[in-house]
Amino acid sequence: MKKQWLKLFAGVISFVLVLTACGGAKEEQKAAEGNQNEELPPVELVWNFPLSAIPQDLATVQEAVNKITKEKINATVKLQAHTFADYNQKMNTIVASGEKYDVAWVANWNWDYLQNQSKGAFLELDDLIQQNAPDLLKSMPDFVWDAAKIQSKIYAIPNYQTVTKKEGFVIQKRFADKYKLDVSTIKKFEDIEPFLKQIKEGEAPDVVPFLNDKTGRFSLMYQSQGLEAITNVVGVELQNPDKPINLLETQQYKHYLDVMRDWYTKGYINENAATLKNKNDIIKTGNAAVQFHNVLKPGGEVEAKAANGGNDVIYVPITDAYASTGTVITTMQSISKNSKNPERAMMFINLLNTDKELYNTISYGVEGKHYKKVSDNVVQINKDGGYAPNANWVFGNTFNAYLVEGMDPSVMEQTKKENESATKSPLMGFKFDNTPVMAEIANLATVIDEHLPGLDTGTVDPNTNLKVFQDKLKLAGIDKVIDEMAKQIEAWKQTK
């Protein structure tokens, strides 16, 4: 009996020693992490990013963000939000003036990634990632990183989300129900016209049947037209991806213009489309019945509802999911070449992509004030809380996000499945280096700014204005851009 008691006592002591050792190891690890943070001198980072509107209570969220970043990387972050409509101009001004910033959102459709990298605006990030954000590499598939590279180097971190596009209509459900819209009849963008006629006759003048703005919708319809853009005016037909063409000289573009002109003259398109800078000014009022979009992502109807004044919407896709270099680099974070704290900036981007607490704070705000939790991973947004950016894809890895109440719980799995199964572009990974034709690109931009808003919105007659536009594009040097792109595609193919 005594021997058994001694054995039991010895076992208990051993168990206690094991627990003590484990606890000590955890404490040592915690202390080491704390010491590492203490070894970092305090810094302030400045982060520029765009939103539909500047949130009223951004200051509260900044304070909450800084509690996290101060503890994790001994840094505070100044959140500089701009509107999407102003972002390109604001960032160009910031860079030109030498104003201090560390991190900035960049894309291929707003404050252009390739163009600004060619100007030397961004730091090369490969070494910074390896040294300060090793978890970041594992958080996204290889093809996402490949799409982000420019001449084999990374200059911006993709915000991993849906990396496909699917074109189609965003339609307010109340109107679809009221006019008994049969979505099965909509196979092409023109097929929506009978519904627009019903909206015009039944809801005017308060409701816009088809919302358009100065950028037009043709650039959102490339896939359904059998096209892929490489710059804003030069791309390829998918059936002949080796031969770049002027997208604005195609039959598809002429057909689009004819339809838009017809819709505009019938009153289906908002009269101010050619001068409308920020379409969200109309969308948020709930007065846009139909919109055309090229990213009808799984679960996106919940975000679209919030953007449309709280009105339910339905998605009506006219294409399948498609992935290209352009669909990956639609939302990214870069580090300024003039940042005084590039290592800490990279640590911050790493947190945005791997730290759920930080990511959900910047995406949804402060719990109890800006949102409340319905369950562990589902939140209900407080519309009157002063912070509802409705744009978690701007901030980081969306797979770390809470689900918004009403969103399908399987949306993350659906998105990953679409990412993996989407049709891949024949030019996946190709990026056009516009350095040899920068003067022509600048000239083309001037011509486009002058003529495209009127044409693409149907405001002016293409029969009298399209030829003038196309002639000016030729004078601006579009053929030289096409020739340069053809050379680069051929050289790129040799490396495959």
Short mmCIF file of C-alpha atoms in Angstrom, two decimals:
data_model
loop_
_atom_site.label_atom_id
_atom_site.label_comp_id
_atom_site.label_asym_id
_atom_site.label_seq_id
_atom_site.Cartn_x
_atom_site.Cartn_y
_atom_site.Cartn_z
CA MET A 1 0.00 0.00 0.00
CA LYS A 2 2.84 2.35 0.94
CA LYS A 3 4.64 1.61 -2.36
CA GLN A 4 1.45 2.36 -4.33
CA TRP A 5 1.04 5.66 -2.47
CA LEU A 6 4.67 6.60 -3.20
CA LYS A 7 4.17 5.81 -6.91
CA LEU A 8 1.01 7.92 -7.00
CA PHE A 9 2.77 10.80 -5.21
CA ALA A 10 5.70 10.60 -7.64
CA GLY A 11 3.25 10.68 -10.59
CA VAL A 12 1.49 13.75 -9.23
CA ILE A 13 4.81 15.55 -8.70
CA SER A 14 5.87 14.68 -12.29
CA PHE A 15 2.56 15.97 -13.66
CA VAL A 16 2.93 19.22 -11.71
CA LEU A 17 6.49 19.63 -12.98
CA VAL A 18 5.30 19.11 -16.58
CA LEU A 19 2.56 21.71 -16.12
CA THR A 20 5.04 24.12 -14.56
CA ALA A 21 7.45 23.60 -17.44
CA CYS A 22 4.70 24.16 -20.03
CA GLY A 23 3.51 27.26 -18.22
CA GLY A 24 7.06 28.52 -17.95
CA ALA A 25 7.62 27.96 -21.67
CA LYS A 26 4.45 29.91 -22.49
CA GLU A 27 5.48 32.72 -20.18
CA GLU A 28 8.94 32.80 -21.75
CA GLN A 29 7.37 32.94 -25.21
CA LYS A 30 5.00 35.71 -24.11
CA ALA A 31 7.88 37.61 -22.51
CA ALA A 32 9.97 37.18 -25.65
CA GLU A 33 7.12 38.57 -27.78
CA GLY A 34 6.74 41.46 -25.38
CA ASN A 35 10.46 42.15 -25.42
CA GLN A 36 10.46 42.06 -29.22
CA ASN A 37 7.73 44.71 -29.25
CA GLU A 38 9.58 46.75 -26.66
CA GLU A 39 12.71 46.62 -28.80
CA LEU A 40 10.82 48.34 -31.63
CA PRO A 41 10.85 52.13 -31.31
CA PRO A 42 7.40 53.74 -31.50
CA VAL A 43 6.46 55.05 -34.95
CA GLU A 44 3.45 56.59 -36.67
CA LEU A 45 2.40 55.21 -40.05
CA VAL A 46 0.17 57.03 -42.53
CA TRP A 47 -2.23 54.89 -44.59
CA ASN A 48 -4.14 56.25 -47.59
CA PHE A 49 -7.15 54.34 -48.91
CA PRO A 50 -10.44 55.04 -50.74
CA LEU A 51 -14.06 54.50 -49.70
CA SER A 52 -17.43 55.44 -51.18
CA ALA A 53 -17.80 58.13 -48.51
CA ILE A 54 -15.66 59.29 -45.58
CA PRO A 55 -17.06 57.70 -42.38
CA GLN A 56 -18.20 60.18 -39.72
CA ASP A 57 -16.69 58.21 -36.86
CA LEU A 58 -13.33 57.37 -38.42
CA ALA A 59 -11.53 58.81 -35.39
CA THR A 60 -13.01 56.20 -33.03
CA VAL A 61 -11.97 53.40 -35.35
CA GLN A 62 -8.48 54.85 -35.68
CA GLU A 63 -8.18 54.78 -31.89
CA ALA A 64 -9.30 51.14 -31.80
CA VAL A 65 -6.91 50.21 -34.60
CA ASN A 66 -4.04 51.86 -32.77
CA LYS A 67 -4.67 49.90 -29.58
CA ILE A 68 -4.05 46.75 -31.61
CA THR A 69 -1.11 47.97 -33.66
CA LYS A 70 0.56 49.59 -30.63
CA GLU A 71 0.50 46.27 -28.79
CA LYS A 72 1.51 44.13 -31.76
CA ILE A 73 4.13 46.23 -33.60
CA ASN A 74 4.51 49.38 -31.43
CA ALA A 75 3.07 51.57 -34.17
CA THR A 76 0.15 53.94 -34.47
CA VAL A 77 -1.59 54.41 -37.81
CA LYS A 78 -3.16 57.56 -39.19
CA LEU A 79 -6.12 56.56 -41.33
CA GLN A 80 -6.41 58.87 -44.35
CA ALA A 81 -9.61 57.98 -46.18
CA HIS A 82 -10.56 59.55 -49.51
CA THR A 83 -13.51 58.98 -51.80
CA PHE A 84 -13.05 56.63 -54.76
CA ALA A 85 -13.93 59.52 -57.07
CA ASP A 86 -11.14 61.71 -55.67
CA TYR A 87 -8.56 59.04 -54.91
CA ASN A 88 -6.50 59.14 -58.10
CA GLN A 89 -6.15 62.92 -58.03
CA LYS A 90 -5.49 63.01 -54.28
CA MET A 91 -2.74 60.41 -54.46
CA ASN A 92 -1.11 62.04 -57.47
CA THR A 93 -1.01 65.30 -55.50
CA ILE A 94 0.38 63.60 -52.39
CA VAL A 95 3.16 61.90 -54.36
CA ALA A 96 4.02 65.00 -56.39
CA SER A 97 4.21 67.20 -53.28
CA GLY A 98 6.34 64.73 -51.34
CA GLU A 99 3.75 64.57 -48.55
CA LYS A 100 4.61 61.88 -46.00
CA TYR A 101 2.79 58.57 -46.19
CA ASP A 102 3.78 54.95 -45.68
CA VAL A 103 1.05 52.65 -47.03
CA ALA A 104 -1.38 53.34 -49.86
CA TRP A 105 -4.09 51.35 -51.56
CA VAL A 106 -3.50 50.87 -55.29
CA ALA A 107 -5.28 49.04 -58.10
CA ASN A 108 -5.47 48.62 -61.85
CA TRP A 109 -8.61 50.75 -62.10
CA ASN A 110 -7.93 53.60 -59.65
CA TRP A 111 -4.47 55.06 -59.00
CA ASP A 112 -2.93 52.60 -61.40
CA TYR A 113 -0.49 50.03 -60.01
CA LEU A 114 1.62 49.53 -63.13
CA GLN A 115 1.76 53.19 -64.06
CA ASN A 116 2.79 54.36 -60.60
CA GLN A 117 5.31 51.54 -60.19
CA SER A 118 6.92 52.61 -63.47
CA LYS A 119 7.25 56.12 -62.01
CA GLY A 120 9.10 54.69 -59.00
CA ALA A 121 6.36 55.44 -56.45
CA PHE A 122 6.61 52.10 -54.61
CA LEU A 123 9.21 50.06 -52.78
CA GLU A 124 10.08 46.58 -53.97
CA LEU A 125 8.66 44.32 -51.27
CA ASP A 126 10.15 40.84 -51.76
CA ASP A 127 12.83 41.14 -49.03
CA LEU A 128 10.49 43.02 -46.68
CA ILE A 129 7.94 40.21 -46.97
CA GLN A 130 10.52 37.53 -46.22
CA GLN A 131 11.89 39.41 -43.21
CA ASN A 132 8.78 40.99 -41.70
CA ALA A 133 5.76 39.10 -43.00
CA PRO A 134 6.57 35.43 -43.52
CA ASP A 135 2.97 34.40 -42.78
CA LEU A 136 1.75 36.63 -45.58
CA LEU A 137 3.18 34.42 -48.33
CA LYS A 138 1.25 31.42 -47.04
CA SER A 139 -2.03 33.32 -46.81
CA MET A 140 -2.64 33.47 -50.59
CA PRO A 141 -2.27 31.05 -53.52
CA ASP A 142 0.80 31.22 -55.75
CA PHE A 143 -1.15 32.47 -58.79
CA VAL A 144 -2.21 35.55 -56.80
CA TRP A 145 1.42 36.41 -56.09
CA ASP A 146 2.35 35.73 -59.73
CA ALA A 147 -0.31 38.19 -60.89
CA ALA A 148 1.04 40.85 -58.52
CA LYS A 149 4.61 40.65 -59.81
CA ILE A 150 6.10 43.21 -62.18
CA GLN A 151 9.19 41.80 -63.89
CA SER A 152 9.37 39.08 -61.23
CA LYS A 153 9.23 41.54 -58.31
CA ILE A 154 6.38 42.37 -55.92
CA TYR A 155 5.52 46.04 -55.42
CA ALA A 156 2.10 45.69 -53.76
CA ILE A 157 0.29 43.14 -51.61
CA PRO A 158 -3.04 41.90 -53.02
CA ASN A 159 -6.05 42.11 -50.72
CA TYR A 160 -7.07 38.48 -51.21
CA GLN A 161 -10.76 38.25 -52.00
CA THR A 162 -12.71 37.04 -54.98
CA VAL A 163 -10.06 37.14 -57.70
CA THR A 164 -12.50 36.54 -60.52
CA LYS A 165 -14.98 38.64 -62.37
CA LYS A 166 -18.50 37.77 -63.34
CA GLU A 167 -20.42 40.35 -65.35
CA GLY A 168 -24.07 41.17 -65.04
CA PHE A 169 -26.78 43.28 -63.50
CA VAL A 170 -27.42 44.46 -59.95
CA ILE A 171 -31.17 45.00 -59.74
CA GLN A 172 -33.25 46.25 -56.84
CA LYS A 173 -35.51 43.37 -55.83
CA ARG A 174 -38.54 45.55 -55.14
CA PHE A 175 -38.68 46.55 -58.82
CA ALA A 176 -37.93 43.04 -60.09
CA ASP A 177 -40.84 41.77 -57.98
CA LYS A 178 -43.20 44.61 -58.87
CA TYR A 179 -42.72 44.20 -62.63
CA LYS A 180 -42.34 40.40 -62.51
CA LEU A 181 -38.90 40.37 -64.13
CA ASP A 182 -38.04 36.98 -65.62
CA VAL A 183 -34.28 36.84 -65.12
CA SER A 184 -33.99 33.72 -67.28
CA THR A 185 -34.59 35.91 -70.34
CA ILE A 186 -31.47 38.02 -69.70
CA LYS A 187 -28.55 36.51 -71.61
CA LYS A 188 -26.96 39.69 -73.03
CA PHE A 189 -26.77 43.23 -71.68
CA GLU A 190 -29.32 44.43 -74.26
CA ASP A 191 -31.92 42.00 -72.88
CA ILE A 192 -32.60 44.26 -69.89
CA GLU A 193 -34.26 46.94 -72.06
CA PRO A 194 -37.92 45.88 -71.65
CA PHE A 195 -37.47 46.07 -67.89
CA LEU A 196 -35.90 49.54 -68.15
CA LYS A 197 -38.95 50.64 -70.14
CA GLN A 198 -41.22 49.46 -67.32
CA ILE A 199 -39.15 51.34 -64.73
CA LYS A 200 -39.20 54.51 -66.83
CA GLU A 201 -42.97 54.36 -67.27
CA GLY A 202 -43.78 53.32 -63.71
CA GLU A 203 -41.17 55.00 -61.49
CA ALA A 204 -39.93 58.17 -63.26
CA PRO A 205 -38.81 60.78 -62.47
CA ASP A 206 -37.65 59.69 -59.01
CA VAL A 207 -35.90 56.47 -60.04
CA VAL A 208 -33.05 56.06 -62.56
CA PRO A 209 -33.78 52.98 -64.70
CA PHE A 210 -30.11 52.37 -65.67
CA LEU A 211 -27.39 54.15 -63.73
CA ASN A 212 -24.36 55.33 -65.68
CA ASP A 213 -21.51 57.70 -64.87
CA LYS A 214 -18.70 59.44 -66.74
CA THR A 215 -16.59 56.26 -66.95
CA GLY A 216 -19.32 54.44 -68.90
CA ARG A 217 -20.09 50.72 -68.63
CA PHE A 218 -18.25 49.28 -71.65
CA SER A 219 -15.10 48.64 -69.62
CA LEU A 220 -17.21 46.43 -67.33
CA MET A 221 -18.55 44.39 -70.26
CA TYR A 222 -15.36 43.13 -71.89
CA GLN A 223 -15.77 39.48 -71.00
CA SER A 224 -19.34 39.24 -72.27
CA GLN A 225 -18.12 40.91 -75.48
CA GLY A 226 -15.31 38.38 -75.94
CA LEU A 227 -12.62 40.93 -75.07
CA GLU A 228 -9.92 41.42 -72.46
CA ALA A 229 -8.37 44.79 -71.67
CA ILE A 230 -4.66 45.19 -71.00
CA THR A 231 -4.69 48.98 -70.86
CA ASN A 232 -7.85 51.06 -70.77
CA VAL A 233 -7.99 51.22 -74.59
CA VAL A 234 -5.80 48.36 -75.85
CA GLY A 235 -6.52 44.68 -75.34
CA VAL A 236 -7.25 41.46 -77.21
CA GLU A 237 -10.11 39.40 -78.51
CA LEU A 238 -10.17 36.22 -76.47
CA GLN A 239 -10.31 34.14 -79.64
CA ASN A 240 -7.05 35.74 -80.80
CA PRO A 241 -5.11 36.67 -77.61
CA ASP A 242 -1.76 37.12 -79.38
CA LYS A 243 -2.89 40.15 -81.37
CA PRO A 244 -3.56 43.37 -79.42
CA ILE A 245 -6.19 45.74 -80.81
CA ASN A 246 -7.80 49.10 -80.16
CA LEU A 247 -10.83 48.08 -78.07
CA LEU A 248 -12.59 51.30 -79.06
CA GLU A 249 -12.46 50.40 -82.75
CA THR A 250 -14.23 47.07 -82.35
CA GLN A 251 -17.72 46.25 -83.57
CA GLN A 252 -18.57 45.41 -79.97
CA TYR A 253 -17.84 48.98 -78.89
CA LYS A 254 -19.88 50.49 -81.73
CA HIS A 255 -22.81 48.23 -80.80
CA TYR A 256 -22.54 49.23 -77.13
CA LEU A 257 -22.56 52.93 -78.06
CA ASP A 258 -25.62 52.49 -80.25
CA VAL A 259 -27.50 50.81 -77.40
CA MET A 260 -26.44 53.45 -74.86
CA ARG A 261 -27.47 56.25 -77.20
CA ASP A 262 -30.86 54.63 -77.70
CA TRP A 263 -31.36 54.18 -73.95
CA TYR A 264 -30.27 57.74 -73.22
CA THR A 265 -32.67 59.27 -75.73
CA LYS A 266 -35.48 57.15 -74.27
CA GLY A 267 -34.71 58.45 -70.77
CA TYR A 268 -33.46 55.18 -69.31
CA ILE A 269 -30.06 56.66 -68.35
CA ASN A 270 -29.58 59.53 -65.88
CA GLU A 271 -29.23 62.84 -67.71
CA ASN A 272 -26.10 63.84 -65.78
CA ALA A 273 -24.23 60.60 -66.60
CA ALA A 274 -21.48 62.27 -68.64
CA THR A 275 -20.57 64.58 -65.75
CA LEU A 276 -21.40 62.30 -62.82
CA LYS A 277 -18.15 61.78 -60.94
CA ASN A 278 -19.37 59.65 -58.06
CA LYS A 279 -22.26 57.33 -58.87
CA ASN A 280 -22.50 56.37 -55.20
CA ASP A 281 -24.19 59.71 -54.60
CA ILE A 282 -27.21 58.26 -56.42
CA ILE A 283 -26.81 54.62 -55.38
CA LYS A 284 -26.97 55.42 -51.66
CA THR A 285 -30.34 57.14 -52.11
CA GLY A 286 -31.86 53.87 -53.29
CA ASN A 287 -32.94 55.48 -56.56
CA ALA A 288 -30.87 53.36 -58.97
CA ALA A 289 -33.07 50.53 -60.25
CA VAL A 290 -30.48 48.76 -62.40
CA GLN A 291 -26.69 48.85 -62.46
CA PHE A 292 -24.14 46.87 -64.45
CA HIS A 293 -21.14 45.43 -62.64
CA ASN A 294 -18.29 43.08 -63.47
CA VAL A 295 -17.74 41.55 -60.01
CA LEU A 296 -20.90 39.70 -59.02
CA LYS A 297 -19.17 37.87 -56.22
CA PRO A 298 -20.68 35.22 -53.91
CA GLY A 299 -22.53 36.92 -51.07
CA GLY A 300 -22.11 40.36 -52.60
CA GLU A 301 -25.84 41.04 -52.50
CA VAL A 302 -25.57 41.85 -48.78
CA GLU A 303 -22.94 44.55 -49.38
CA ALA A 304 -24.91 45.83 -52.36
CA LYS A 305 -28.04 46.10 -50.21
CA ALA A 306 -26.21 48.33 -47.75
CA ALA A 307 -24.86 50.47 -50.60
CA ASN A 308 -28.33 50.80 -52.16
CA GLY A 309 -29.98 52.57 -49.25
CA GLY A 310 -30.89 49.31 -47.50
CA ASN A 311 -32.89 47.98 -50.47
CA ASP A 312 -32.53 44.28 -51.30
CA VAL A 313 -30.87 43.54 -54.64
CA ILE A 314 -30.59 40.52 -56.89
CA TYR A 315 -27.65 39.57 -59.08
CA VAL A 316 -28.30 38.58 -62.70
CA PRO A 317 -25.00 37.34 -64.20
CA ILE A 318 -24.50 37.08 -67.94
CA THR A 319 -21.04 35.42 -67.80
CA ASP A 320 -19.29 32.71 -65.80
CA ALA A 321 -16.39 33.41 -63.42
CA TYR A 322 -13.20 34.49 -65.18
CA ALA A 323 -9.73 35.13 -63.75
CA SER A 324 -6.97 37.25 -65.25
CA THR A 325 -4.03 39.32 -64.11
CA GLY A 326 -6.41 42.26 -64.03
CA THR A 327 -8.94 40.56 -61.74
CA VAL A 328 -6.24 39.90 -59.13
CA ILE A 329 -4.66 43.35 -59.01
CA THR A 330 -7.94 45.18 -58.43
CA THR A 331 -7.20 45.93 -54.76
CA MET A 332 -3.71 46.05 -53.18
CA GLN A 333 -1.54 47.78 -50.57
CA SER A 334 1.76 49.40 -51.52
CA ILE A 335 4.55 50.99 -49.48
CA SER A 336 5.87 54.41 -50.45
CA LYS A 337 9.44 54.52 -51.70
CA ASN A 338 9.87 57.49 -49.32
CA SER A 339 8.53 55.71 -46.23
CA LYS A 340 10.86 56.20 -43.26
CA ASN A 341 9.52 53.01 -41.67
CA PRO A 342 9.15 50.41 -44.45
CA GLU A 343 9.74 47.44 -42.12
CA ARG A 344 6.97 48.56 -39.78
CA ALA A 345 4.71 49.33 -42.74
CA MET A 346 5.17 45.76 -43.92
CA MET A 347 4.42 44.47 -40.42
CA PHE A 348 1.21 46.50 -40.52
CA ILE A 349 0.18 45.08 -43.92
CA ASN A 350 0.97 41.62 -42.56
CA LEU A 351 -1.44 42.23 -39.67
CA LEU A 352 -4.15 43.47 -42.04
CA ASN A 353 -3.94 40.14 -43.83
CA THR A 354 -3.38 37.73 -40.94
CA ASP A 355 -4.77 39.32 -37.74
CA LYS A 356 -8.55 38.90 -37.60
CA GLU A 357 -9.03 41.38 -34.77
CA LEU A 358 -7.33 44.21 -36.66
CA TYR A 359 -8.94 43.34 -39.98
CA ASN A 360 -12.47 43.23 -38.57
CA THR A 361 -11.91 46.45 -36.64
CA ILE A 362 -10.98 48.39 -39.77
CA SER A 363 -13.75 46.64 -41.72
CA TYR A 364 -16.63 47.00 -39.24
CA GLY A 365 -15.51 49.34 -36.47
CA VAL A 366 -15.97 48.95 -32.71
CA GLU A 367 -18.20 46.22 -31.33
CA GLY A 368 -21.19 47.62 -29.45
CA LYS A 369 -20.95 50.98 -31.22
CA HIS A 370 -20.71 50.30 -34.94
CA TYR A 371 -21.91 46.70 -34.96
CA LYS A 372 -23.09 43.93 -32.68
CA LYS A 373 -22.34 40.25 -32.86
CA VAL A 374 -25.24 37.97 -33.71
CA SER A 375 -23.03 34.92 -33.25
CA ASP A 376 -19.29 34.21 -33.07
CA ASN A 377 -18.71 35.02 -36.74
CA VAL A 378 -21.82 36.99 -37.77
CA VAL A 379 -22.35 40.71 -37.19
CA GLN A 380 -25.22 43.14 -37.52
CA ILE A 381 -24.19 46.59 -38.74
CA ASN A 382 -25.45 49.65 -36.89
CA LYS A 383 -26.49 51.90 -39.78
CA ASP A 384 -26.52 54.94 -37.51
CA GLY A 385 -23.23 54.17 -35.77
CA GLY A 386 -21.14 56.48 -37.93
CA TYR A 387 -18.89 53.79 -39.39
CA ALA A 388 -20.07 51.44 -42.12
CA PRO A 389 -17.52 51.53 -44.98
CA ASN A 390 -19.05 48.46 -46.62
CA ALA A 391 -15.73 47.80 -48.37
CA ASN A 392 -13.75 45.13 -46.52
CA TRP A 393 -12.09 44.26 -49.86
CA VAL A 394 -10.20 47.56 -49.62
CA PHE A 395 -8.42 46.62 -46.40
CA GLY A 396 -6.93 43.13 -46.50
CA ASN A 397 -7.67 39.40 -46.74
CA THR A 398 -11.46 39.15 -46.89
CA PHE A 399 -11.41 35.51 -45.81
CA ASN A 400 -10.71 36.80 -42.28
CA ALA A 401 -13.92 38.87 -42.23
CA TYR A 402 -16.98 38.39 -40.10
CA LEU A 403 -20.08 37.53 -42.08
CA VAL A 404 -22.71 40.26 -42.19
CA GLU A 405 -26.15 39.21 -41.02
CA GLY A 406 -28.12 37.79 -43.94
CA MET A 407 -25.03 36.56 -45.79
CA ASP A 408 -24.94 32.91 -46.81
CA PRO A 409 -22.66 31.08 -44.30
CA SER A 410 -21.08 29.19 -47.19
CA VAL A 411 -20.00 32.37 -48.99
CA MET A 412 -16.31 31.93 -48.14
CA GLU A 413 -16.26 28.40 -49.49
CA GLN A 414 -18.15 29.49 -52.60
CA THR A 415 -15.62 32.26 -53.20
CA LYS A 416 -12.63 29.95 -52.81
CA LYS A 417 -14.26 27.45 -55.14
CA GLU A 418 -14.86 30.15 -57.78
CA ASN A 419 -11.27 31.38 -57.40
CA GLU A 420 -9.96 27.89 -58.10
CA SER A 421 -12.40 26.83 -60.82
CA ALA A 422 -12.70 30.06 -62.84
CA THR A 423 -11.71 30.13 -66.49
CA LYS A 424 -8.18 31.52 -66.60
CA SER A 425 -7.08 34.19 -69.05
CA PRO A 426 -4.73 33.09 -71.86
CA LEU A 427 -2.60 36.08 -70.81
CA MET A 428 -2.54 35.30 -67.07
CA GLY A 429 0.61 36.84 -65.62
CA PHE A 430 1.32 39.16 -68.55
CA LYS A 431 1.78 42.82 -67.67
CA PHE A 432 2.37 45.59 -70.13
CA ASP A 433 5.39 47.79 -69.44
CA ASN A 434 4.26 51.17 -70.74
CA THR A 435 7.63 52.86 -70.20
CA PRO A 436 8.51 52.93 -73.94
CA VAL A 437 5.18 54.61 -74.77
CA MET A 438 4.50 56.77 -71.74
CA ALA A 439 4.10 59.92 -73.84
CA GLU A 440 1.50 58.18 -76.02
CA ILE A 441 -0.31 56.82 -72.95
CA ALA A 442 -0.53 60.36 -71.54
CA ASN A 443 -1.82 61.71 -74.86
CA LEU A 444 -4.41 58.95 -75.09
CA ALA A 445 -5.62 59.73 -71.56
CA THR A 446 -6.26 63.35 -72.58
CA VAL A 447 -8.30 62.29 -75.62
CA ILE A 448 -10.24 59.74 -73.57
CA ASP A 449 -11.09 62.27 -70.87
CA GLU A 450 -12.42 64.62 -73.55
CA HIS A 451 -14.53 62.22 -75.60
CA LEU A 452 -15.33 59.01 -73.72
CA PRO A 453 -17.81 60.34 -71.09
CA GLY A 454 -20.19 61.71 -73.73
CA LEU A 455 -19.98 58.64 -75.94
CA ASP A 456 -20.02 55.90 -73.31
CA THR A 457 -23.06 57.32 -71.54
CA GLY A 458 -25.10 57.81 -74.70
CA THR A 459 -25.12 61.57 -74.18
CA VAL A 460 -23.70 62.29 -77.65
CA ASP A 461 -24.48 60.60 -80.95
CA PRO A 462 -21.82 58.02 -81.93
CA ASN A 463 -22.72 58.41 -85.60
CA THR A 464 -21.23 61.90 -85.58
CA ASN A 465 -18.72 61.66 -82.72
CA LEU A 466 -17.16 58.18 -82.73
CA LYS A 467 -15.04 58.72 -85.86
CA VAL A 468 -13.67 61.99 -84.41
CA PHE A 469 -12.74 60.12 -81.22
CA GLN A 470 -11.04 57.27 -83.07
CA ASP A 471 -9.10 59.66 -85.33
CA LYS A 472 -7.81 61.54 -82.29
CA LEU A 473 -6.74 58.27 -80.68
CA LYS A 474 -4.64 57.54 -83.76
CA LEU A 475 -3.09 61.00 -83.67
CA ALA A 476 -2.33 60.45 -79.97
CA GLY A 477 -0.30 57.34 -80.84
CA ILE A 478 -2.52 54.35 -80.13
CA ASP A 479 -0.97 52.34 -82.98
CA LYS A 480 2.46 52.74 -81.40
CA VAL A 481 1.06 51.40 -78.10
CA ILE A 482 -0.47 48.43 -79.94
CA ASP A 483 2.82 47.63 -81.69
CA GLU A 484 4.76 47.83 -78.43
CA MET A 485 2.26 45.56 -76.72
CA ALA A 486 2.46 43.02 -79.53
CA LYS A 487 6.26 42.87 -79.08
CA GLN A 488 5.93 42.38 -75.34
CA ILE A 489 3.30 39.65 -75.66
CA GLU A 490 5.56 37.78 -78.07
CA ALA A 491 8.54 38.12 -75.71
CA TRP A 492 6.41 37.02 -72.76
CA LYS A 493 5.22 33.93 -74.64
CA GLN A 494 8.84 32.90 -75.15
CA THR A 495 9.28 32.74 -71.37
CA LYS A 496 6.29 30.49 -70.81
#
